[in-house]
Tab-separated table of C-alpha atoms in Angstrom:
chain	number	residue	atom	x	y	z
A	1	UNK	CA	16.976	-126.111	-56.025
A	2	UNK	CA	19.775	-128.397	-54.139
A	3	UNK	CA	21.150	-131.591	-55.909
A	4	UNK	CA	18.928	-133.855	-53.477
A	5	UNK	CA	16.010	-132.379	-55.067
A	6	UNK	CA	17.343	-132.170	-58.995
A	7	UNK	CA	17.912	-136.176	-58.507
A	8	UNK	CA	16.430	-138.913	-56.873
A	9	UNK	CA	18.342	-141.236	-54.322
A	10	UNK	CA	20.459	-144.200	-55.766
A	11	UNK	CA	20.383	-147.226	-53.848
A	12	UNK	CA	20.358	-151.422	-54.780
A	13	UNK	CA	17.064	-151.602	-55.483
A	14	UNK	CA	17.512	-148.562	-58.405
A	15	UNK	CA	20.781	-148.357	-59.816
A	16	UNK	CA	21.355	-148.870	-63.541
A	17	UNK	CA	23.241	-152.243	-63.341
A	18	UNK	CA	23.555	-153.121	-67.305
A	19	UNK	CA	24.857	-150.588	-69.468
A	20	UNK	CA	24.975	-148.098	-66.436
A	21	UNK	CA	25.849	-145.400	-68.748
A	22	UNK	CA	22.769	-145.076	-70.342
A	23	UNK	CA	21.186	-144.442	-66.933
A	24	UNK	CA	20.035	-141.167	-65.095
A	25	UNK	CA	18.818	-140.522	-61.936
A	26	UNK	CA	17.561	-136.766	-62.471
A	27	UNK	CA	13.987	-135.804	-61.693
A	28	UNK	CA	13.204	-133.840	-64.803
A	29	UNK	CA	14.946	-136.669	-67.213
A	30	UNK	CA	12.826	-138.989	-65.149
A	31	UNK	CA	9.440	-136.882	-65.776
A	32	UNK	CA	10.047	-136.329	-69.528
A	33	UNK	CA	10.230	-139.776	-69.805
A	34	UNK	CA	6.743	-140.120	-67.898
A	35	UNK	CA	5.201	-137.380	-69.067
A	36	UNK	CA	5.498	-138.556	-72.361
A	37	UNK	CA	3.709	-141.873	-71.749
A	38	UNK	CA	-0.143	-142.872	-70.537
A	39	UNK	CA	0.612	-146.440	-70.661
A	40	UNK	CA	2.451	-147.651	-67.555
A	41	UNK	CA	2.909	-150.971	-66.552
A	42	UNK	CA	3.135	-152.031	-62.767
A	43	UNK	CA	4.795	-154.550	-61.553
A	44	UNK	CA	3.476	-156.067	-57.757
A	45	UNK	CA	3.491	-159.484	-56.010
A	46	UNK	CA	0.852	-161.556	-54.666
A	47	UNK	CA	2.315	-164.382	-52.651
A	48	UNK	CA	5.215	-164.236	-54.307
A	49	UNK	CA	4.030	-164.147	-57.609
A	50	UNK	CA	4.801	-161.347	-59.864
A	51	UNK	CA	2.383	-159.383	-61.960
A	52	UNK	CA	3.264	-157.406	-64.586
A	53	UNK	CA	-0.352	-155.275	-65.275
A	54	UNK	CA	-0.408	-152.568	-67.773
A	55	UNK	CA	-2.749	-149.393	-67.152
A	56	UNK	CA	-2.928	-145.697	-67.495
A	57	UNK	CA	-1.425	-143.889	-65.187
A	58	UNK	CA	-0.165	-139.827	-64.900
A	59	UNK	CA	1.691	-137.916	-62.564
A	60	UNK	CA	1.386	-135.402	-59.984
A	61	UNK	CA	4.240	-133.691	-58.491
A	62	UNK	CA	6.169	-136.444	-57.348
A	63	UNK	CA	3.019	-138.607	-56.794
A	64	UNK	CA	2.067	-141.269	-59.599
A	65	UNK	CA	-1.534	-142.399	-59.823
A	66	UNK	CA	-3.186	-145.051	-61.424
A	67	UNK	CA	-6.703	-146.822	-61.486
A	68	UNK	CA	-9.725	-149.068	-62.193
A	69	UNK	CA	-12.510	-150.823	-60.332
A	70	UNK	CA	-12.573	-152.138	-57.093
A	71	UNK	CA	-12.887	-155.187	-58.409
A	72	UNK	CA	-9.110	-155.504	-59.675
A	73	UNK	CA	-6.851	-157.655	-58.284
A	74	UNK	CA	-3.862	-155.660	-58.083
A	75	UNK	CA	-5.389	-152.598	-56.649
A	76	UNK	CA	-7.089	-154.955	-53.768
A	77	UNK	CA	-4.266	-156.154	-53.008
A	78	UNK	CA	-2.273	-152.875	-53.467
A	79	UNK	CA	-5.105	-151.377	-50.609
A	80	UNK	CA	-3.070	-152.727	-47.513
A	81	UNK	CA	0.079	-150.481	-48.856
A	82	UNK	CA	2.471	-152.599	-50.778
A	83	UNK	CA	5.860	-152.060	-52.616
A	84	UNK	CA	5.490	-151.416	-56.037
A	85	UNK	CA	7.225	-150.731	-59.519
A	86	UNK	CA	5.892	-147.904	-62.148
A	87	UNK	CA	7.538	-148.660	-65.125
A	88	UNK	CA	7.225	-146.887	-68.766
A	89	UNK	CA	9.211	-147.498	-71.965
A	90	UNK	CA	8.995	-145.852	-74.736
A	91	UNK	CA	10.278	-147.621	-78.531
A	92	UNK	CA	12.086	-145.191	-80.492
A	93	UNK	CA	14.038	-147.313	-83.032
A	94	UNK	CA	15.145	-150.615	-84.242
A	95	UNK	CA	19.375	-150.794	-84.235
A	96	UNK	CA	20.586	-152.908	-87.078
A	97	UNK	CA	24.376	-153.677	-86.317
A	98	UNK	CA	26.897	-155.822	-88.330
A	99	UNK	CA	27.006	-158.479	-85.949
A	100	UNK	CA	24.363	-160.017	-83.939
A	101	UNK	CA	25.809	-158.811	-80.543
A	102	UNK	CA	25.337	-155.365	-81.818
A	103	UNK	CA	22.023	-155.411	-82.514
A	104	UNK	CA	19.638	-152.849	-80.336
A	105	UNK	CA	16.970	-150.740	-79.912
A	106	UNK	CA	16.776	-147.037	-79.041
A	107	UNK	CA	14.332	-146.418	-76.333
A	108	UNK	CA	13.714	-143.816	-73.160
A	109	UNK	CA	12.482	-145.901	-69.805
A	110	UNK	CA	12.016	-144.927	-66.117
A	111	UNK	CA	11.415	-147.030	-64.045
A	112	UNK	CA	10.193	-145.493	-60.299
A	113	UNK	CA	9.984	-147.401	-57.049
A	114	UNK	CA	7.533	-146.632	-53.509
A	115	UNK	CA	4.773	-147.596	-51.818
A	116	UNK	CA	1.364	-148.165	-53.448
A	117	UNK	CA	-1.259	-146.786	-51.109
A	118	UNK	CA	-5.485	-146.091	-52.077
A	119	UNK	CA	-6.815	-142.990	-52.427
A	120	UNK	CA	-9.492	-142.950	-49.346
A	121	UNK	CA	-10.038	-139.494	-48.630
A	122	UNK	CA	-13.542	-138.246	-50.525
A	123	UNK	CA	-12.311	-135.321	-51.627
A	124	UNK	CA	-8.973	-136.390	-53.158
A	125	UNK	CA	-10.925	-139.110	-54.746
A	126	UNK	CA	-12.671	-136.852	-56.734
A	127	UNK	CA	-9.591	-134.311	-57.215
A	128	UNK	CA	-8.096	-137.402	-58.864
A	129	UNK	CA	-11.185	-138.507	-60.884
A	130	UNK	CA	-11.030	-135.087	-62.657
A	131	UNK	CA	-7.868	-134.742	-62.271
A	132	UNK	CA	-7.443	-138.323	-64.479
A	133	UNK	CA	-9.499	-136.579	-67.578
A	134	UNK	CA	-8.085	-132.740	-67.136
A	135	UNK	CA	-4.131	-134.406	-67.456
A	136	UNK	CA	-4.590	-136.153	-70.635
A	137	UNK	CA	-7.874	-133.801	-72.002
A	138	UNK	CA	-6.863	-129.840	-70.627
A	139	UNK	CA	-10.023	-128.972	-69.006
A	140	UNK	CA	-12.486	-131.436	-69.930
A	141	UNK	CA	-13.359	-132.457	-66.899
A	142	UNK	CA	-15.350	-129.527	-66.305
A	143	UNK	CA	-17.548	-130.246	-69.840
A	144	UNK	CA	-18.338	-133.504	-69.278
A	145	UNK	CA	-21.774	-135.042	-67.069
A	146	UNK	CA	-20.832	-134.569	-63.536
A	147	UNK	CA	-19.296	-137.665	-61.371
A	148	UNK	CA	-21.778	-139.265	-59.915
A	149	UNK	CA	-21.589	-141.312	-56.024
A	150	UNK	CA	-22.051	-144.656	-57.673
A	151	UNK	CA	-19.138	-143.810	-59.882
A	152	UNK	CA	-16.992	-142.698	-57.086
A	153	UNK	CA	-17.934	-145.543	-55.247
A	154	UNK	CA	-16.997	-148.207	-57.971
A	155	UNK	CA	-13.651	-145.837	-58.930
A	156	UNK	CA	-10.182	-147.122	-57.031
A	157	UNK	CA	-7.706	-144.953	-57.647
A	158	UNK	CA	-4.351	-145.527	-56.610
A	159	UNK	CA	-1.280	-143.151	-55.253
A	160	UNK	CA	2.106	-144.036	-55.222
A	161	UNK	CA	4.950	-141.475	-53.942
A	162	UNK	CA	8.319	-141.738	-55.849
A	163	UNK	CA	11.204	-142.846	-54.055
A	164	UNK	CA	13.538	-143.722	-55.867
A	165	UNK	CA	13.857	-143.943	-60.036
A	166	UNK	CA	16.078	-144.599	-62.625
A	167	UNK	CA	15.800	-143.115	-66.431
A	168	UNK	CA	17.191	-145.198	-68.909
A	169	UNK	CA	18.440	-143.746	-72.333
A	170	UNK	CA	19.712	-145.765	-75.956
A	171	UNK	CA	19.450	-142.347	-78.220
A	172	UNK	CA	21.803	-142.977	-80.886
A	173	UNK	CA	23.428	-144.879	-84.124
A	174	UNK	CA	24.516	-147.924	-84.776
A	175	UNK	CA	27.351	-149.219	-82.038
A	176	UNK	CA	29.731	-151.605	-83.973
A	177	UNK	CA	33.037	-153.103	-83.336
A	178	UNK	CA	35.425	-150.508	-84.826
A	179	UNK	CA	37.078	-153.494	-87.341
A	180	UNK	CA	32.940	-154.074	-87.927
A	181	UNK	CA	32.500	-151.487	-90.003
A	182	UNK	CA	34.326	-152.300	-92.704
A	183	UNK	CA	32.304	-155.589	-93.475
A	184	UNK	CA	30.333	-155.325	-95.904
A	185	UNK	CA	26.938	-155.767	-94.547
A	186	UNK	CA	24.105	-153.272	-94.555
A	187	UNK	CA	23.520	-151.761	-91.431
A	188	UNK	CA	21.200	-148.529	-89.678
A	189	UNK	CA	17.993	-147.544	-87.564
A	190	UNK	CA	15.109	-147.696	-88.353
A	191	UNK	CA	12.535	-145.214	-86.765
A	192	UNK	CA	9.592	-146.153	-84.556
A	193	UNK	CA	7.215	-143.638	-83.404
A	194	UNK	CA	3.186	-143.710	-81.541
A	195	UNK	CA	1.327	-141.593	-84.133
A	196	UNK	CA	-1.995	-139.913	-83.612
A	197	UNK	CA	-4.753	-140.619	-86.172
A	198	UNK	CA	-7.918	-138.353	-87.376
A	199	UNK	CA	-10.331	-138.421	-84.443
A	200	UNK	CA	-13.159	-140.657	-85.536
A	201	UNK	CA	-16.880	-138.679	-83.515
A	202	UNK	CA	-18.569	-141.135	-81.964
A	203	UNK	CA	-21.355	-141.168	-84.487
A	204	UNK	CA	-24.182	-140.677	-81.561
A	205	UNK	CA	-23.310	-137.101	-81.101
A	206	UNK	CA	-25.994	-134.690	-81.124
A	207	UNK	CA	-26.152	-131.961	-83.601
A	208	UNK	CA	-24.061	-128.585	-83.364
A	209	UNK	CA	-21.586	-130.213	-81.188
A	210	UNK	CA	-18.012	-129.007	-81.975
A	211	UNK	CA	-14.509	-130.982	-81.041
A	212	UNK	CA	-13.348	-128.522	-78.341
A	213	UNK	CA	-10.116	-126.183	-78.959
A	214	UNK	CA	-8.251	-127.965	-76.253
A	215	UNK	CA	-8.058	-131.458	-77.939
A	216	UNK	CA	-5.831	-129.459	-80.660
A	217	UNK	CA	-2.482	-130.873	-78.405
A	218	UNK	CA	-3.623	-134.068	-80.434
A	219	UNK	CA	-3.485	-133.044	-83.734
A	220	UNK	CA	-3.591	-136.003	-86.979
A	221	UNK	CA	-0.127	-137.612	-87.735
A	222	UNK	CA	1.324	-135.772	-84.380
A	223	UNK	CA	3.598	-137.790	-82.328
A	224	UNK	CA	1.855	-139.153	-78.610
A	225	UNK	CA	4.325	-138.683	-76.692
A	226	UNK	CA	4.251	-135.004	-78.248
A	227	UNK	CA	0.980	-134.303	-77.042
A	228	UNK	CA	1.024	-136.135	-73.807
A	229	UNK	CA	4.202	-133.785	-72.890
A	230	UNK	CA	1.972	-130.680	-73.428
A	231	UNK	CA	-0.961	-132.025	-71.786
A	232	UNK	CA	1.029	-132.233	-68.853
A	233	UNK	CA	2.619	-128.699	-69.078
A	234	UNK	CA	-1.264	-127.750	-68.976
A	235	UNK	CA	-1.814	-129.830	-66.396
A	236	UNK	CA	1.083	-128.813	-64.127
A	237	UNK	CA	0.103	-125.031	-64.958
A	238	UNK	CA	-3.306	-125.441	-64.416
B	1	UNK	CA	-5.884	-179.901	-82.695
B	2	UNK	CA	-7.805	-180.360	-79.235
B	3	UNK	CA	-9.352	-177.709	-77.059
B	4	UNK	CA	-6.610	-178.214	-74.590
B	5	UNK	CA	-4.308	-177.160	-76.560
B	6	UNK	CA	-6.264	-173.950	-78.348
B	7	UNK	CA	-6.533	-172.645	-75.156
B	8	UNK	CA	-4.459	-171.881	-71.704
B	9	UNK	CA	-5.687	-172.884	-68.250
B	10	UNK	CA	-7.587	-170.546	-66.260
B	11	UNK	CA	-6.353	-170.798	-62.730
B	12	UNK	CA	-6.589	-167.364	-60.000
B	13	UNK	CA	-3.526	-166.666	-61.563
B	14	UNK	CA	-4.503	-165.537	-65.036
B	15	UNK	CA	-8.129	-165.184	-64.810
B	16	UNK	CA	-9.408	-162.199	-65.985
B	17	UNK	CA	-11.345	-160.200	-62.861
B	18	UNK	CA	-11.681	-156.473	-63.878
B	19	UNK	CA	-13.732	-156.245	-66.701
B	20	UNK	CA	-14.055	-159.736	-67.500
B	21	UNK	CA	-15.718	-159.314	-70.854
B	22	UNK	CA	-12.577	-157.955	-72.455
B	23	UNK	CA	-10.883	-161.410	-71.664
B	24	UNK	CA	-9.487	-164.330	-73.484
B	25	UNK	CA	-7.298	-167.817	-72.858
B	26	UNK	CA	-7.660	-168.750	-76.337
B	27	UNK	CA	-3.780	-169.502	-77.550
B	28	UNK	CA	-3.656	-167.618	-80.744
B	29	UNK	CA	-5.232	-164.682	-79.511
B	30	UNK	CA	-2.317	-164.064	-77.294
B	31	UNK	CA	0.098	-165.350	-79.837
B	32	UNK	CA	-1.105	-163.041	-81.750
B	33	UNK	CA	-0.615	-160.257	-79.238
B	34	UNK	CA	3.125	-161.550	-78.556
B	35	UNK	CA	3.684	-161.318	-81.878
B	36	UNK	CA	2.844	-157.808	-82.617
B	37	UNK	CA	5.651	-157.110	-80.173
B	38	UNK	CA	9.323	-156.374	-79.883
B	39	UNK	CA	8.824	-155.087	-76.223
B	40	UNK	CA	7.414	-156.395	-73.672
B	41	UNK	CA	7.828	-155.956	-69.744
B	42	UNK	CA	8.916	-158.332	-67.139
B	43	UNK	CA	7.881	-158.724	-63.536
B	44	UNK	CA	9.774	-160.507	-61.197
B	45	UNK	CA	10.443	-160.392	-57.402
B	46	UNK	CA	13.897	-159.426	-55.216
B	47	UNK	CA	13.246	-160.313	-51.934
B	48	UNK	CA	9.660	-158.952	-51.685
B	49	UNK	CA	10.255	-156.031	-54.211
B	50	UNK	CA	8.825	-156.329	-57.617
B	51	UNK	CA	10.332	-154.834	-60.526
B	52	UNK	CA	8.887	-154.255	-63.938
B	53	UNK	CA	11.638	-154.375	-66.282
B	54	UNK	CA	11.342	-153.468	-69.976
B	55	UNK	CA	13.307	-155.261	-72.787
B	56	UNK	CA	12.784	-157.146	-75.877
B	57	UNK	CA	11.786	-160.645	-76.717
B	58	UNK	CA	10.567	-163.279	-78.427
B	59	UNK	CA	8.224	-166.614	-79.197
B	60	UNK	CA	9.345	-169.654	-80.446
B	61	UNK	CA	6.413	-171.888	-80.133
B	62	UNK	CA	5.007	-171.561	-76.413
B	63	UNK	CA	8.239	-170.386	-74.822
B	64	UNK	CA	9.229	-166.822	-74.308
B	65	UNK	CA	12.415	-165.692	-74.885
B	66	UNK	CA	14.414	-162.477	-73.250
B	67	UNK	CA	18.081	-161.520	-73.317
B	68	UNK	CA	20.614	-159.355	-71.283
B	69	UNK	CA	24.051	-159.115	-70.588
B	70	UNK	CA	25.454	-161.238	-67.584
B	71	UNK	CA	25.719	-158.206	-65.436
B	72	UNK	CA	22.014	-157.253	-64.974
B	73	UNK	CA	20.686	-157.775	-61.896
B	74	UNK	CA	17.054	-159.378	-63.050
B	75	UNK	CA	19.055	-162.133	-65.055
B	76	UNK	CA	21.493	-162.943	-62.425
B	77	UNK	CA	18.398	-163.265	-60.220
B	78	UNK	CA	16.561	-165.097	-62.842
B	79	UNK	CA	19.093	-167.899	-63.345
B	80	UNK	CA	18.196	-169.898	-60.523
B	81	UNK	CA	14.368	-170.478	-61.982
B	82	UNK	CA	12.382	-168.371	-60.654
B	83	UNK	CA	8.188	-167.411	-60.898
B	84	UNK	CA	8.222	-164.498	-64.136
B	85	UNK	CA	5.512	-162.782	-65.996
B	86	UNK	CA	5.455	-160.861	-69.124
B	87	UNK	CA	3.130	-158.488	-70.263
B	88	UNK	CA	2.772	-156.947	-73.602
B	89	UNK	CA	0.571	-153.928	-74.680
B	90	UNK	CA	-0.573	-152.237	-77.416
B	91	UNK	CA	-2.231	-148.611	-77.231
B	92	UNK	CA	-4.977	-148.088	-80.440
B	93	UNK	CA	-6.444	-145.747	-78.955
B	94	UNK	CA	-7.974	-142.467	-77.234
B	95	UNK	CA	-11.900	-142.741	-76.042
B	96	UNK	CA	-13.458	-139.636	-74.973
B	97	UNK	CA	-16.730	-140.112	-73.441
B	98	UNK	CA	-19.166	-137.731	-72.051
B	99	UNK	CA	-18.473	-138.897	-68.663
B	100	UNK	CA	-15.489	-138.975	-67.037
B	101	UNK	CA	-16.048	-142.514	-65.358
B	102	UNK	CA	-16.692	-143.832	-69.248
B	103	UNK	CA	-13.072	-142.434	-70.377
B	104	UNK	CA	-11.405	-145.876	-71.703
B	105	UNK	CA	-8.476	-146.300	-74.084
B	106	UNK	CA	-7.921	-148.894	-76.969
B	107	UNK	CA	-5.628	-151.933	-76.548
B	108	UNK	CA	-4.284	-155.221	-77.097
B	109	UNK	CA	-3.037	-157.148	-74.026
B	110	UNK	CA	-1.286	-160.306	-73.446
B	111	UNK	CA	-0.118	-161.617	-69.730
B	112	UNK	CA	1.826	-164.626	-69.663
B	113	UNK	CA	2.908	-166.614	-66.539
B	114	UNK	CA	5.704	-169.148	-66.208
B	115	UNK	CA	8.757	-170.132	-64.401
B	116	UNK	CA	11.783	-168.579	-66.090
B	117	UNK	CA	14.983	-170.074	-66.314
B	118	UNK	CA	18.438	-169.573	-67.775
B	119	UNK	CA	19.626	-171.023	-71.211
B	120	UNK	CA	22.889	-172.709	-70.137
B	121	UNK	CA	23.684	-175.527	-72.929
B	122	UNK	CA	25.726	-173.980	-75.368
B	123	UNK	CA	24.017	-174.961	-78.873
B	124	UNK	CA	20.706	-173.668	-77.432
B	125	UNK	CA	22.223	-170.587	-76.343
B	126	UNK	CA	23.997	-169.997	-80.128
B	127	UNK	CA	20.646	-170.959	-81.306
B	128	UNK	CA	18.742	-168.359	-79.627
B	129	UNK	CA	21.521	-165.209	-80.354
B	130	UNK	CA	20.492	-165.921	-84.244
B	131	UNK	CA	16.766	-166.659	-83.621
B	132	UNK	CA	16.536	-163.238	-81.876
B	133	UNK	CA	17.795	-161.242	-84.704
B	134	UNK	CA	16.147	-163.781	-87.190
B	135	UNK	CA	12.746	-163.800	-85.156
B	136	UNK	CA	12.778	-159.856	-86.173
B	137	UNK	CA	15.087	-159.683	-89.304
B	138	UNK	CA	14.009	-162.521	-91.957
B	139	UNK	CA	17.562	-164.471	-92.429
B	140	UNK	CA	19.583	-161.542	-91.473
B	141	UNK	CA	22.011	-163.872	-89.143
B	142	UNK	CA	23.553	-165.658	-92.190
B	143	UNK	CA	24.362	-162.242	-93.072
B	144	UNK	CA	26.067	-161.114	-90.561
B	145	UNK	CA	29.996	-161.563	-88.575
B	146	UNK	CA	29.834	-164.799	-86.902
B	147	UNK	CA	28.874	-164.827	-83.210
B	148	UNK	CA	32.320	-164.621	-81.333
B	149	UNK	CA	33.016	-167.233	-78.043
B	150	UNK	CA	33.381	-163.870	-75.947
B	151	UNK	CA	29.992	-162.718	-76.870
B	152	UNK	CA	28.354	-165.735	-76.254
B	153	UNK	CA	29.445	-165.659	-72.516
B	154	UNK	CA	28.791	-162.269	-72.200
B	155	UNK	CA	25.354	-162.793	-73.363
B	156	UNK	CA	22.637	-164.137	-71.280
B	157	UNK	CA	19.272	-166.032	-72.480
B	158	UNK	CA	16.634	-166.632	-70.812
B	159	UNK	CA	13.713	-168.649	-71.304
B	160	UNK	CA	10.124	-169.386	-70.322
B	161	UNK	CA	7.450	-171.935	-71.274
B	162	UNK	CA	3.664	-169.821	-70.554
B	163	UNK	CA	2.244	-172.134	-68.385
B	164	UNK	CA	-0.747	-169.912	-68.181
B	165	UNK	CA	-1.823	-166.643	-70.439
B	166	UNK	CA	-4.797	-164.009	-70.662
B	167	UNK	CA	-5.468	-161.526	-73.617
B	168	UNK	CA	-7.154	-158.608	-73.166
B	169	UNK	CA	-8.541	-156.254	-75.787
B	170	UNK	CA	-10.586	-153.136	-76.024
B	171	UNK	CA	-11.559	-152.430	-79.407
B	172	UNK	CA	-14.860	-150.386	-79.531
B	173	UNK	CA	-16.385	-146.540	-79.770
B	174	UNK	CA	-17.214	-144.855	-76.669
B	175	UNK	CA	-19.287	-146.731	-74.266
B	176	UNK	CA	-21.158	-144.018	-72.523
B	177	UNK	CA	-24.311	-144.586	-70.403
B	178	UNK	CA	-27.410	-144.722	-72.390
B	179	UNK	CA	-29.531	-141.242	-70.868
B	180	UNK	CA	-25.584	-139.611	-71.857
B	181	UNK	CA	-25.759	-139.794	-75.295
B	182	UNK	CA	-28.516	-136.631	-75.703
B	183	UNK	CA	-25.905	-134.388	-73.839
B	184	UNK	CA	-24.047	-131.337	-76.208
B	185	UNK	CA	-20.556	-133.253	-75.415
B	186	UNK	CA	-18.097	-133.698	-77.922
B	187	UNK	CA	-17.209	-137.576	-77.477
B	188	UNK	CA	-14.805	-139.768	-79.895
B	189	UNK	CA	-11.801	-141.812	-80.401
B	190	UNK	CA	-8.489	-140.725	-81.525
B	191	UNK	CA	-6.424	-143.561	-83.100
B	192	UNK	CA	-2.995	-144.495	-81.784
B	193	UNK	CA	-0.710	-146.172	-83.790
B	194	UNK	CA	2.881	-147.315	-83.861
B	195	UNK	CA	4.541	-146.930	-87.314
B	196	UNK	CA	7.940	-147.316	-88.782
B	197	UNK	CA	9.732	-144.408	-90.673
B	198	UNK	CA	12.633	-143.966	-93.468
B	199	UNK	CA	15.610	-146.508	-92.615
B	200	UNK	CA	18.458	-144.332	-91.362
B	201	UNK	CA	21.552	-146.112	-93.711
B	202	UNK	CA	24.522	-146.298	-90.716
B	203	UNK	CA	27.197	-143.338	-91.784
B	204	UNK	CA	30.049	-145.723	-92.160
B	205	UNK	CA	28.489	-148.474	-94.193
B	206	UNK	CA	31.340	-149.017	-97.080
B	207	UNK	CA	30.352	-148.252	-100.750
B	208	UNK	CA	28.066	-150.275	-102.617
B	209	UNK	CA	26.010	-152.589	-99.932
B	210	UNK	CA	22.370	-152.596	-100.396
B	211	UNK	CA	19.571	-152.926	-97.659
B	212	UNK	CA	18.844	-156.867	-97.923
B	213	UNK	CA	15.150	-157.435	-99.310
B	214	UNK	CA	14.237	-159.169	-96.683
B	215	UNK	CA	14.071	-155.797	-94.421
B	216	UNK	CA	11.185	-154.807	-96.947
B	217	UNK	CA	8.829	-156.105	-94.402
B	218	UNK	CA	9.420	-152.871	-92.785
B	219	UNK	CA	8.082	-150.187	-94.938
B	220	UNK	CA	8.579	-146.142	-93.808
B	221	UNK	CA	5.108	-145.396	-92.683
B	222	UNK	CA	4.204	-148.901	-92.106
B	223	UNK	CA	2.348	-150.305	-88.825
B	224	UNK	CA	5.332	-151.667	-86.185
B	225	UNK	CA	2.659	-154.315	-85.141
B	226	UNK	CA	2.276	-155.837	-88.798
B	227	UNK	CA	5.838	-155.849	-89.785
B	228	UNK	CA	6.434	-157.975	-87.254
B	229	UNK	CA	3.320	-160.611	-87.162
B	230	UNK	CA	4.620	-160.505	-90.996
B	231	UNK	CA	8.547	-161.374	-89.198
B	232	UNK	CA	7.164	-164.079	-87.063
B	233	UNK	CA	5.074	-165.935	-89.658
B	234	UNK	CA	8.775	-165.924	-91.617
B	235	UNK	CA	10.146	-167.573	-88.506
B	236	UNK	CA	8.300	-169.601	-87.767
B	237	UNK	CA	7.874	-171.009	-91.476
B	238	UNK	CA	11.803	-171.078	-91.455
């Protein structure tokens, strides 16, 4: 693998302007940051107004894709081919400092740049309509009630080659003024993490119908990001 | 109070198109969806590009409130008034149906639309460095090392009045198609929440300084979301 494949091109419209040294432009930091994530939040413009529209997304490859009805705004206006911004932060602590300035958060966000373009081909249609379930659910797709035209028909689904990206990083303690630290004011992190609860059947299931094995990457009180990191492995492998 | 004010405008901006049902412009409804927040995303435009930027913020009253150092490039962009909107959203949840076209997720959304611009007088600027630890700390600013000259200039503040808002929730069991719920598929929902853990005491605090009581309204194991609806009632009591 060369170094123009381990990290993605830095130009204007991606390099890490504030606190540049929190920022990363490698592929793989960039993915583990995605990986670990199923809500996105894209950011387009429509006459020069800016949306900001959270949605699931997941990745393939270097590909993103996201979707939702033809009846969305963003993705009709995203049809013609537009430039677009993928964006996914993760909240991984609260930074208590000893002065106001100091105060922060520890997080993990990439943010990746291209060209939103629809999914128009049948065939990939469908690919993605599985492969939308089989990312996040390791082969479901092929238990469930089969697609149907109508469905297909009604389903937009959205690609977007990365470009360019930038990973952003805060992973540590508490960043004071060195004379800070001897005031005496409490100071520390606290912890934030996405939890999984106890899956709750839908309480129309027929008898004799078991969870399947495969939804064990979710397991009660694991961490999301956790299981959406081996759902991907699953996925990539698959 | 009058129904103007209960609820935003709906223009084409902010009405809600894809799955209309799920809507709201009712005013505490998003409030209430701000409020659960520390992070939120912001999508604004560079000469046709949008960007989605994640960061923190805060509501005092109807204006939203985001800060940066001078040097990023969104702010610097920002401070000549510019068309802005901020999303927040909340995942609660996994829902597995028994067709892949009725897969749906759990949230809270809140999109808000305005015209940001830059907080430039000085008192409103000093005003908003201790709001935006007090917004999320209860009275933690009186606490802390007074806000230096330097840091005030090297912080940046921007504002935004929501001239127009939609909320957006999903809060249901699966929704599969009626003749689907006889098939032998396992369907459900698998909770997602965001909780707090065990306050990490900085390694350098000096001997004998207690956590204030006033950081009890984040408990280890507690819900993110209602620690801090529970840290913007306190505000905006204060």
């Amino acid at each position: 693998m060369t170094a123009e494949t381990r990290s993605y091109p830095v130009t204007p419209r991606n390099r890490v302007k504030r606190m540049h040294e929190r920022g990363s432009y490698d592929r793989d930091a960039g993915h583990a940051i995605l990986d670990a994530a199923m809500l996105c939040h894209v950011a387009y413009v429509i006459d020069g107004q800016p949306y900001a529209t959270p949605t699931l997304f997941w990745r393939k490859g270097d590909t993103l894709y996201w979707h939702g009805s033809s009846a969305s705004r963003m993705l009709r206006h995203l049809k013609t081919g537009t430039p677009a911004c993928l964006t996914v932060a993760h909240l991984d602590g609260l930074v208590l400092a000893r002065s106001g300035f100091n105060h922060s958060a520890n997080y993990r966000s990439a943010m990746c740049f291209g060209t939103a373009r629809l999914v128009e081909d049948p065939d990939e249609k469908i690919e993605a309509m599985r492969d939308v379930v089989d990312r996040f659910y390791p082969e479901r797709s092929a238990l469930l009630r089969p697609i149907t035209p109508q469905e297909a028909k009604a389903t937009t689904i959205i690609a977007m080659p990365i470009d360019e990206a930038a990973a952003k990083v805060r992973a540590k303690g508490v960043g004071d003024d060195e004379e800070d630290f001897a005031l005496p004011i409490w100071a520390g992190i606290i912890p934030v993490t996405t939890v999984l609860g106890t899956a709750q059947t839908c309480h129309r299931l027929i008898d004799g119908v078991e969870k399947p094995e495969t939804l064990s990457i979710f397991p009660a009180e694991g961490r999301l990001d956790t299981a959406l990191l081996a759902g991907q492995r699953l996925y990539e492998g698959g």
